[in-house]
Amino acid sequence: MTLHAESMLCEDGPLARRLVGFEMRPQQVEMAKLVEETLAKRGRLLVEAGTGVGKSFAYLIPAIARAVEAKERVIISTNTISLQEQLIEKDLPLLRAASSHEFSAVLAKGRGNYVSLRRLRLASERQERLFPDEEERHLLHAVEDWATETRDGTLSSLPVLRPESIWEQVQSDTHNCMGKRCPTYDKCFYQSARRRMENADILVCNHALFFSDLALRSRGRGFLPDYTHVILDEAHEIETVASENFGSRLSESGVKHFLRTLVSNSGKGYLPQLRLANAGLERIEQAVRCVELCEQAAEGLFNDLWHLSKNGSSDPESAGEQRVIGANAVVESLSEPMKNLAGILRFLRESAQEVDQFELNAFAERADAFALASQSLVAQNIPGCVYWIEGGRKNKRSARAAVSLQAAAVDVSPLLREQLFSKNISVVLTSATLATSLNDFSLASRRLGCDDAKTVQLGSPFDLARQVKFIIDATMPDPTDQNFEAALAYRILRHVRETDGGAFVLFTSLATMERVARVVESDFARDGHPFFVQNRGMPRNIMLDRFKEDSRSVLFGVSSFWQGVDVRGDGLRNVIITRLPFESPDKPLTKARGEKLASEGGDSFRDDQLPRAILRFRQGFGRLIRSSQDSGRVVVLDSRIAKKNYGRAFLKALPEGVIPEIDEGEGIDPPSFDE
């Protein structure tokens, strides 16, 4: 029997009989028909589905129909783990039961997410020599206990926090895989997952995995099995993810951790425990000396990068992001010793036991990868990329912060046009925010290279004009004013008190957020509001769960809380946007995009920074109303939306019928910042 979206989604259809409170939504049915048509003709579709449309069912039903009836595999890629889990654990099982169609759906994860039982046993046998720290050995035992009980063998089910040093020794890895010769092959979690993936009708993965696979395919190899259709949900994030995957990164922490795995500071590690045939102690000592040379070269390279980054930074504690213009700005000292290390490790492999041959091969491949990354990043020979140094803040135990050297594609459109949109497959891109104003998809089409895609904007079925009170504080000082943060704290307190909490306060700067948080937290404590601040050590998912536990809670968040967060009901009734979400014009990638636009006759602010800020603004606005019963206020504490000409572009992006109210900003005495 053919599976039709319209019959599945109607008021007396199979979903209505299984879901309490199900409502037929014309926008959902329309989207499902559009996806159906696109898959049938292997077309291109950009569809913006407003909050409440129910876009996951609108694309899943046509995807299932195509997979079952045409025997064509569908990839569904999302940006967030929560949406992947919703699709696999909730939506797809419900549709399988409601439709009576048999199909297989698998969550695809990268190989490094799976434990290798062979490597775990090897690490356990060598734990005294591999792990000098007693706490590490304790964690290894916890991983062993978990491995006897886990059903999927992936990190997501590991009950202990992943210690990087342990997981590196026990994870599944292409370069040390023994294949069918492995004694644990029949029990291998990764091989089982691989077989399920190859037989699956629908594969669900994240954007990072999908675009990593796409980048690998551009070089003649891939991870995912072949597919006929791709549905990219949360598509507003794919440019960022694709840009990273078509670039490169060399991190100081990654390099040093790799070298410490081979030889630790206490003289333990992989190489000191290695046993070779024919009394190979001298060869092992040679490899240890080579590791020491790599450590010296790494220290020199990253020191030079740190000092180079400090030349353009005003903060003595942090390097931030500093663009590197021009090749060979520092001496590339790491690739040669890393290549030598790779060669020595392969030489050791010839005299090693079989199990160690695979380990040594994996270490050699990683050394080669570090050498290639160092060489290409310093020489700046990856086409179409911008290069920069990124550094965190230094801690009390080190003279400086660790840094990384990075490259990202400035314009992913030609890459996606060639590697994705030119293929004989259908591609559907969907999100709640793809257009910058009514039916204007020009930014998404241009930046993603899908110029010929059909574009459709489906509004929310909710009555947002009734449910949302939209407030602009036109009395706020300009964000560049020295009094801005004090005024911000004052207004935040007043608006939080007016709704008695239940508030998200969205910032664009971690530093500003933390300074304002320190000012208001005593007031929130006195008023009895549970108060959560991002980046203070609590994981994001736990913070969100705690926020939901008390309807008087207040949460301060930055970028990740502007999107992908779903709080329904009375728990969230106040979204405060502290500043219009423009990217910093000094960020290397932003600046490089602007330069490219200018060289093509465009305008960086008008054509790039402003539309991107509008999309982020719409995402922040969208946190408030998540169901037809929700109501509340969105408050903008950036007066530029009312005073600057470009402010009209933000107001045009508001949902139909939502009318701004101008707030006079009166109420309580403003707090002051104490040093």
XYZ file of C-alpha atoms in Angstrom:
675
model
C 0.000 0.000 0.000
C 1.352 3.434 -0.974
C 2.224 5.725 1.907
C 0.662 9.179 1.360
C 1.546 12.098 3.606
C -1.883 13.681 3.259
C -3.695 10.594 4.558
C -1.148 10.149 7.366
C -1.469 13.766 8.521
C -5.229 14.297 8.249
C -7.504 14.830 11.255
C -8.719 11.218 11.371
C -5.501 9.639 10.099
C -3.268 7.046 11.805
C -1.129 9.690 13.528
C -4.185 11.453 14.952
C -5.302 8.141 16.449
C -1.950 7.634 18.163
C -1.040 11.178 19.266
C -3.068 12.914 21.974
C -3.881 16.477 20.939
C -2.882 15.977 17.298
C -3.956 18.860 15.068
C -3.960 18.874 11.294
C -1.720 21.680 10.052
C -2.054 22.791 6.421
C 1.592 23.940 6.396
C 2.756 20.464 7.432
C 0.753 18.795 4.664
C 2.035 21.313 2.121
C 5.642 20.721 3.165
C 5.199 16.947 2.968
C 3.877 17.259 -0.613
C 6.848 19.471 -1.565
C 9.318 16.955 -0.136
C 7.462 14.119 -1.866
C 7.771 15.878 -5.243
C 11.436 16.725 -4.676
C 12.394 13.128 -3.850
C 10.436 11.791 -6.820
C 12.266 13.978 -9.337
C 15.617 14.110 -7.488
C 15.287 17.864 -7.197
C 16.482 20.616 -4.887
C 14.275 22.225 -2.224
C 14.855 24.933 0.383
C 11.858 25.043 2.712
C 11.539 27.246 5.773
C 9.044 25.725 8.194
C 8.005 28.042 11.013
C 7.726 26.894 14.621
C 4.875 24.429 15.028
C 4.724 23.247 11.421
C 5.973 19.811 12.463
C 8.676 19.559 9.831
C 10.137 16.246 11.030
C 6.930 14.320 10.152
C 6.630 16.395 6.963
C 9.921 15.027 5.634
C 9.992 11.629 7.377
C 6.778 10.339 5.792
C 7.956 11.017 2.183
C 11.399 9.641 3.113
C 9.892 6.382 4.401
C 7.668 6.095 1.327
C 10.646 6.544 -0.987
C 12.806 4.091 0.921
C 10.092 1.416 1.055
C 8.541 1.783 -2.402
C 11.548 2.754 -4.533
C 14.195 0.918 -2.441
C 16.311 4.093 -2.310
C 18.357 5.004 0.764
C 17.679 8.352 2.468
C 20.182 10.257 4.622
C 18.704 12.585 7.240
C 21.255 14.920 8.791
C 20.690 17.235 11.762
C 22.904 19.612 13.697
C 21.924 18.684 17.248
C 22.073 15.404 19.134
C 18.653 16.071 20.670
C 16.961 16.120 17.261
C 18.766 12.945 16.141
C 17.585 11.181 19.292
C 14.029 12.460 18.750
C 13.993 11.083 15.198
C 15.448 7.673 16.096
C 13.799 7.065 19.458
C 10.423 8.743 19.001
C 9.353 9.916 15.529
C 10.512 7.010 13.351
C 9.177 4.256 15.681
C 5.841 6.093 15.853
C 5.630 6.304 12.054
C 6.592 2.650 11.708
C 3.716 1.670 14.001
C 1.244 4.121 12.445
C 1.988 3.231 8.823
C 2.485 -0.551 9.180
C 5.377 -0.206 6.708
C 8.514 -2.190 7.442
C 11.709 -0.172 7.139
C 15.016 0.048 8.942
C 16.368 3.283 10.399
C 19.868 3.530 11.883
C 21.701 6.288 13.736
C 25.089 6.612 12.014
C 28.068 7.581 14.160
C 31.737 8.059 13.366
C 34.005 5.072 13.968
C 35.792 6.780 16.861
C 32.554 6.623 18.870
C 32.801 2.831 19.201
C 34.892 0.853 21.672
C 37.214 -1.841 20.265
C 36.995 -4.936 22.467
C 40.391 -6.147 21.242
C 42.100 -2.848 22.054
C 40.311 -2.659 25.411
C 41.638 -6.084 26.356
C 45.137 -5.085 25.207
C 44.999 -1.856 27.245
C 43.883 -3.833 30.292
C 46.794 -6.268 29.960
C 49.250 -3.358 29.709
C 47.595 -0.911 32.067
C 50.514 -0.610 34.503
C 52.821 0.461 31.698
C 50.320 2.504 29.670
C 48.638 4.464 32.443
C 50.927 5.861 35.138
C 48.040 7.530 36.955
C 45.980 5.413 39.367
C 42.854 7.428 38.548
C 43.285 6.559 34.852
C 43.474 2.867 35.707
C 40.320 3.204 37.817
C 38.523 4.766 34.846
C 39.806 1.989 32.588
C 38.167 -0.548 34.910
C 34.913 1.408 34.689
C 35.111 1.241 30.890
C 35.739 -2.522 31.097
C 32.661 -3.007 33.292
C 30.568 -0.944 30.885
C 31.842 -2.906 27.849
C 30.434 -6.156 29.267
C 26.943 -4.636 29.575
C 26.559 -2.066 26.769
C 24.365 -2.936 23.810
C 25.810 -0.453 21.304
C 29.387 0.098 22.520
C 29.285 3.845 21.851
C 30.392 6.803 23.891
C 26.831 8.030 24.322
C 26.072 5.065 26.603
C 29.328 5.293 28.605
C 28.244 6.183 32.163
C 31.565 7.798 33.155
C 33.038 10.995 31.783
C 35.318 10.074 28.904
C 38.984 10.402 29.845
C 40.754 11.200 26.577
C 43.866 9.216 27.478
C 41.783 6.058 28.080
C 39.475 6.338 25.086
C 42.338 6.836 22.632
C 43.709 3.457 23.656
C 40.402 1.595 23.326
C 38.400 3.248 20.522
C 37.831 1.645 17.143
C 40.240 2.995 14.531
C 40.568 2.372 10.801
C 44.358 2.209 10.865
C 44.671 -0.490 13.525
C 41.664 -2.581 12.541
C 42.489 -6.287 11.981
C 39.266 -6.895 10.061
C 38.151 -10.507 9.977
C 41.473 -11.573 11.525
C 40.483 -9.830 14.764
C 39.667 -12.305 17.567
C 36.682 -10.138 18.574
C 35.409 -9.538 15.018
C 32.111 -11.377 15.598
C 31.421 -9.249 18.693
C 32.727 -5.971 17.227
C 30.347 -3.085 17.908
C 31.603 -1.050 14.975
C 31.380 -3.892 12.446
C 27.836 -4.653 13.625
C 26.917 -0.979 13.230
C 28.528 -0.920 9.814
C 26.434 -3.876 8.647
C 23.270 -2.207 9.951
C 24.188 1.013 8.131
C 24.752 -0.790 4.843
C 21.360 -2.483 5.110
C 19.437 0.529 6.405
C 16.689 2.272 4.468
C 17.109 5.512 6.424
C 20.307 6.769 8.008
C 20.223 9.552 10.598
C 23.498 11.367 11.269
C 24.803 14.753 12.334
C 26.072 17.499 10.031
C 29.664 17.016 11.200
C 29.652 13.375 10.075
C 27.809 14.094 6.816
C 30.149 16.884 5.712
C 33.226 15.016 6.909
C 32.087 12.167 4.643
C 31.455 14.654 1.817
C 34.989 16.052 2.196
C 36.393 12.493 2.127
C 34.355 11.673 -0.993
C 35.940 14.660 -2.720
C 39.245 12.806 -2.203
C 37.935 9.497 -3.474
C 36.814 7.802 -0.261
C 33.905 8.037 2.125
C 32.445 6.665 5.326
C 28.704 6.560 4.691
C 27.172 3.996 2.313
C 25.811 5.307 -0.988
C 22.500 7.152 -0.872
C 19.924 8.594 -3.282
C 18.356 11.336 -1.156
C 19.615 13.801 1.459
C 17.436 15.759 3.886
C 19.356 18.380 5.848
C 17.394 19.596 8.860
C 18.622 22.577 10.928
C 20.063 23.685 7.600
C 20.951 27.172 8.837
C 24.061 25.552 10.395
C 25.419 23.653 7.405
C 27.575 26.462 5.993
C 29.572 26.660 9.234
C 29.997 22.880 9.486
C 30.934 22.504 5.810
C 33.416 25.379 6.057
C 35.228 23.623 8.916
C 35.269 20.222 7.215
C 36.734 21.584 3.989
C 39.491 23.267 6.008
C 42.042 21.929 8.507
C 43.146 22.285 12.137
C 46.328 21.665 14.108
C 45.878 21.935 17.870
C 48.682 22.105 20.394
C 46.733 20.005 22.901
C 46.102 17.313 20.264
C 49.753 17.098 19.219
C 51.071 17.006 22.778
C 48.507 14.451 23.889
C 49.497 12.180 20.983
C 53.176 12.413 21.922
C 52.423 11.795 25.629
C 50.482 8.683 24.622
C 53.667 7.351 23.041
C 55.912 8.408 25.939
C 54.484 9.982 29.106
C 56.276 12.436 31.374
C 56.807 9.638 33.895
C 58.570 7.482 31.311
C 55.571 5.228 30.693
C 53.304 5.081 27.675
C 53.073 2.935 24.580
C 56.713 2.865 23.427
C 58.388 2.023 26.782
C 56.114 -1.029 27.180
C 56.699 -2.262 23.615
C 58.461 -5.600 23.191
C 60.190 -6.398 19.901
C 61.715 -9.543 18.478
C 65.511 -9.665 18.064
C 66.245 -7.516 21.156
C 64.984 -4.273 19.651
C 65.640 -2.053 22.703
C 67.940 0.239 20.704
C 65.235 0.774 18.075
C 62.682 1.657 20.764
C 65.104 4.127 22.346
C 65.575 5.695 18.908
C 61.790 6.120 18.631
C 61.659 7.675 22.119
C 64.352 10.188 21.116
C 62.321 11.000 18.010
C 59.267 11.684 20.196
C 61.403 14.076 22.256
C 62.453 15.897 19.056
C 58.801 16.172 18.046
C 57.967 17.634 21.474
C 60.710 20.247 21.110
C 59.572 21.121 17.585
C 55.942 21.375 18.711
C 56.863 23.635 21.620
C 58.812 25.891 19.262
C 56.064 26.045 16.632
C 53.221 26.743 19.047
C 55.326 29.245 20.982
C 55.941 31.135 17.741
C 52.231 31.007 16.917
C 51.347 32.310 20.377
C 53.709 35.264 20.071
C 52.468 35.984 16.555
C 48.890 36.033 17.809
C 49.783 38.296 20.728
C 51.018 40.961 18.318
C 47.415 41.636 17.359
C 45.761 41.098 20.754
C 45.161 43.570 23.559
C 44.486 40.824 26.132
C 47.676 39.565 27.829
C 45.892 36.416 29.041
C 44.289 35.247 25.798
C 45.179 35.076 22.112
C 41.564 35.025 20.930
C 41.375 34.632 17.143
C 44.135 36.277 15.137
C 44.188 36.030 11.378
C 47.412 34.978 9.667
C 47.837 36.759 6.349
C 50.538 35.337 4.137
C 52.266 31.982 4.028
C 55.166 30.953 6.276
C 54.540 33.601 8.954
C 56.355 31.241 11.351
C 59.037 28.626 10.753
C 57.388 25.259 10.036
C 59.450 23.003 12.289
C 57.050 20.149 13.070
C 56.446 18.237 9.835
C 59.966 16.858 9.386
C 60.329 15.264 12.868
C 56.736 13.986 12.643
C 57.493 12.327 9.304
C 60.633 10.827 10.819
C 58.572 9.535 13.742
C 56.075 7.967 11.337
C 58.939 6.254 9.502
C 60.481 4.879 12.707
C 57.104 3.597 13.929
C 56.626 1.739 10.651
C 60.161 0.348 10.988
C 59.326 -0.915 14.495
C 56.219 -2.552 13.106
C 58.327 -5.048 11.151
C 59.695 -6.567 14.380
C 56.590 -6.262 16.544
C 53.987 -8.809 17.554
C 50.916 -8.924 15.340
C 48.699 -6.951 17.763
C 51.343 -4.213 18.010
C 51.777 -4.027 14.245
C 48.278 -2.597 13.980
C 48.824 -0.174 16.875
C 52.090 1.068 15.366
C 50.439 1.528 11.985
C 47.739 3.713 13.564
C 50.323 5.828 15.408
C 52.337 6.241 12.186
C 49.237 7.380 10.276
C 48.484 9.961 12.955
C 52.041 11.270 12.889
C 51.780 11.632 9.103
C 48.454 13.474 9.510
C 50.009 15.948 11.965
C 52.933 16.492 9.584
C 50.620 17.174 6.645
C 48.416 19.548 8.680
C 51.403 21.516 9.959
C 52.908 21.803 6.498
C 49.704 22.815 4.699
C 48.522 25.260 7.374
C 51.794 27.142 7.704
C 52.324 27.184 3.920
C 48.635 28.129 3.452
C 48.226 25.824 0.473
C 44.595 24.730 1.043
C 42.671 26.562 -1.707
C 39.985 29.079 -0.788
C 40.678 29.138 2.951
C 41.260 31.811 5.565
C 43.860 31.022 8.236
C 43.995 32.036 11.870
C 45.496 31.279 15.261
C 43.073 30.514 18.056
C 44.079 30.558 21.692
C 42.263 30.055 24.951
C 43.084 31.743 28.240
C 46.220 30.720 30.075
C 45.887 29.000 33.413
C 47.972 29.483 36.558
C 50.145 26.453 35.838
C 51.360 27.505 32.393
C 53.267 30.443 30.976
C 50.760 30.766 28.152
C 47.555 29.289 26.806
C 47.529 26.425 24.329
C 46.882 27.519 20.754
C 45.732 25.985 17.496
C 46.292 26.897 13.856
C 43.136 26.655 11.773
C 41.830 27.068 8.250
C 38.235 27.221 7.027
C 36.750 27.576 3.567
C 35.723 31.202 2.973
C 33.080 30.253 0.420
C 31.663 26.719 0.518
C 29.248 27.293 -2.380
C 31.540 25.986 -5.167
C 32.479 22.970 -3.029
C 28.852 22.112 -2.204
C 27.765 22.803 -5.773
C 30.343 20.292 -7.034
C 30.224 17.682 -4.260
C 26.512 17.738 -3.383
C 24.145 19.690 -5.613
C 25.590 18.509 -8.948
C 25.105 14.824 -8.066
C 22.168 12.746 -9.269
C 20.492 12.795 -5.867
C 17.699 14.831 -4.315
C 18.590 17.394 -1.638
C 16.101 18.958 0.777
C 17.235 21.716 3.139
C 14.902 22.786 5.917
C 14.966 24.944 9.036
C 12.764 27.333 10.962
C 15.066 30.145 9.768
C 16.375 30.167 6.198
C 14.899 33.392 4.763
C 16.005 36.841 5.905
C 12.625 38.400 5.094
C 9.439 37.425 3.275
C 10.426 34.812 0.638
C 14.020 36.102 0.536
C 16.294 33.044 0.401
C 19.092 34.851 -1.437
C 21.640 34.508 1.382
C 21.124 30.754 1.805
C 21.021 30.088 -1.944
C 24.184 32.090 -2.588
C 26.210 30.868 0.391
C 25.329 27.188 -0.105
C 25.588 27.004 -3.882
C 22.027 25.793 -4.494
C 21.072 28.563 -6.887
C 18.498 26.481 -8.782
C 16.653 25.139 -5.730
C 12.930 25.647 -5.300
C 12.318 27.916 -2.282
C 9.192 27.918 -0.104
C 8.468 29.786 3.120
C 5.804 28.225 5.339
C 4.699 30.384 8.260
C 3.986 29.139 11.758
C 0.471 27.806 12.427
C 0.586 29.557 15.814
C -1.138 32.891 16.430
C 2.104 34.709 17.220
C 0.469 38.138 17.051
C -1.655 37.092 20.050
C 0.909 34.956 21.851
C 3.936 37.299 21.731
C 4.446 40.717 23.250
C 7.448 42.258 21.480
C 9.194 45.033 23.430
C 11.982 47.360 22.257
C 13.862 49.478 24.790
C 14.744 52.546 22.757
C 16.248 54.290 25.814
C 19.234 51.935 26.060
C 22.648 53.482 25.379
C 24.520 52.296 22.294
C 26.408 49.020 22.882
C 29.687 50.921 22.429
C 28.779 53.305 25.282
C 30.694 52.789 28.535
C 27.379 52.750 30.443
C 25.833 50.025 28.283
C 26.533 47.076 30.605
C 25.303 48.868 33.734
C 22.099 49.825 31.889
C 21.819 46.251 30.634
C 21.929 44.825 34.156
C 19.286 47.325 35.280
C 16.880 46.475 32.439
C 17.410 42.712 32.784
C 16.498 42.859 36.484
C 13.360 44.833 35.750
C 12.105 42.558 32.981
C 12.896 39.392 34.927
C 10.939 40.769 37.884
C 7.998 41.698 35.672
C 7.569 38.059 34.589
C 8.807 36.605 37.897
C 11.559 34.711 36.110
C 10.998 32.089 33.445
C 13.587 33.964 31.390
C 16.294 33.285 28.837
C 18.741 36.185 28.595
C 20.677 35.868 25.322
C 24.127 37.455 24.935
C 26.550 37.717 22.035
C 29.671 37.945 24.245
C 30.860 35.616 27.001
C 32.773 38.439 28.684
C 29.752 40.782 28.762
C 27.523 37.962 30.004
C 29.857 37.141 32.878
C 30.281 40.777 33.954
C 26.513 41.393 33.954
C 25.903 38.063 35.729
C 28.197 39.078 38.589
C 26.195 42.288 39.045
C 22.717 40.754 39.103
C 23.243 37.370 40.772
C 22.844 38.685 44.344
C 19.517 40.298 43.337
C 18.335 37.059 41.745
C 19.347 35.130 44.877
C 17.480 37.622 47.082
C 14.399 37.318 44.845
C 14.587 33.507 44.948
C 15.282 32.911 41.250
C 17.369 29.820 40.413
C 20.137 31.341 38.265
C 22.196 29.580 35.587
C 25.080 31.038 33.604
C 26.595 29.256 30.612
C 30.319 28.490 30.666
C 30.556 28.129 34.439
C 31.217 24.403 34.300
C 27.695 22.942 34.161
C 27.026 20.966 30.945
C 24.499 22.634 28.667
C 21.959 19.782 28.759
C 22.028 19.600 32.567
C 21.669 23.373 32.809
C 18.612 23.241 30.575
C 17.062 20.413 32.616
C 17.620 22.376 35.850
C 16.088 25.475 34.267
C 12.952 23.499 33.405
C 12.579 22.200 36.965
C 11.567 25.609 38.358
C 9.348 28.038 36.451
C 11.017 31.007 38.204
C 14.459 30.188 36.781
C 16.687 32.604 34.874
C 19.311 31.439 32.386
C 22.100 33.528 30.827
C 23.376 32.003 27.585
C 25.359 32.735 24.444
C 25.367 31.268 20.932
C 24.133 27.702 21.558
C 21.080 28.936 23.493
C 19.928 31.140 20.603
C 18.855 27.993 18.720
C 17.937 24.333 19.085
C 16.469 24.783 22.595
C 12.875 23.736 23.228
C 11.177 24.840 26.478
C 7.407 24.512 26.255
C 4.747 25.894 28.546
C 5.050 28.416 31.352
C 8.692 27.561 32.069
C 9.856 30.068 29.448
C 7.798 33.242 29.159
C 10.488 35.875 28.709
C 13.273 35.976 26.108
C 15.614 38.946 26.521
C 17.914 39.741 23.597
C 20.702 41.900 24.985
C 22.281 42.865 21.691
C 21.563 42.434 17.995
C 23.538 39.307 17.071
C 26.073 40.654 14.592
C 29.240 38.621 14.218
C 32.378 40.471 15.216
C 33.680 42.111 12.008
C 37.213 41.282 13.179
C 36.648 37.520 13.211
C 38.955 36.066 10.537
C 36.227 34.183 8.661
C 33.824 37.155 8.758
C 36.527 39.509 7.522
C 37.598 37.140 4.740
C 34.012 36.735 3.549
C 33.655 40.524 3.493
C 36.832 40.923 1.459
C 35.646 38.345 -1.059
C 32.287 40.087 -1.396
C 33.959 43.475 -1.852
C 36.212 42.056 -4.570
C 33.060 40.910 -6.391
C 31.412 44.326 -6.103
C 29.240 43.511 -3.092
C 28.928 45.125 0.313
C 30.095 43.154 3.362
C 27.618 44.645 5.812
C 24.555 44.748 3.570
C 25.089 41.426 1.813
C 26.596 39.296 4.575
C 26.766 40.603 8.146
C 23.241 42.043 8.267
C 21.370 39.031 6.796
C 23.333 36.643 9.047
C 22.426 38.743 12.091
C 18.763 38.722 11.056
C 18.756 34.919 10.846
C 20.311 34.630 14.311
C 17.815 37.219 15.628
C 14.936 35.130 14.253
C 16.399 32.048 15.950
C 16.539 33.862 19.290
C 12.970 35.126 18.842
C 11.863 31.572 18.084
C 12.896 30.276 21.527
C 9.743 31.733 23.120
C 6.758 30.102 21.426
C 7.026 26.328 21.058
C 3.332 25.376 21.187
C -0.082 26.898 20.560
C -0.557 27.316 24.328
C 2.676 29.252 24.962
C 2.727 33.003 25.501
C 5.182 35.598 26.742
C 7.416 38.473 25.774
C 10.505 38.998 23.652
C 12.503 42.018 24.830
C 15.246 43.670 22.766
C 17.673 45.756 24.831
C 19.549 47.129 21.819
C 18.186 50.533 20.805
C 19.812 50.302 17.365
C 16.812 48.245 16.191
C 14.716 51.418 16.604
C 17.311 54.069 15.777
C 19.418 52.745 12.896
C 18.234 52.433 9.309
C 19.174 48.756 9.254
C 16.886 48.183 12.255
C 13.963 48.107 9.842
C 15.390 44.933 8.295
C 15.126 43.169 11.688
C 11.563 44.423 12.161
C 10.597 43.227 8.662
C 11.751 39.749 9.691
C 9.218 39.579 12.548
C 6.314 37.144 12.095
C 3.201 38.623 10.537
C 1.085 40.597 12.997
C 3.748 40.991 15.698
C 3.848 44.738 16.484
C 6.759 46.298 18.434
C 6.036 48.160 21.654
C 8.432 50.902 22.760
C 9.463 50.580 26.405
C 10.420 53.651 28.479
C 12.832 51.678 30.652
C 11.571 52.888 34.053
C 11.221 50.813 37.192
C 14.131 50.414 39.590
C 17.383 52.116 40.387
C 20.186 50.808 38.151
C 22.842 48.680 39.850
C 26.489 49.690 39.626
C 29.533 47.634 38.715
C 31.862 47.178 41.706
C 35.469 46.511 40.923
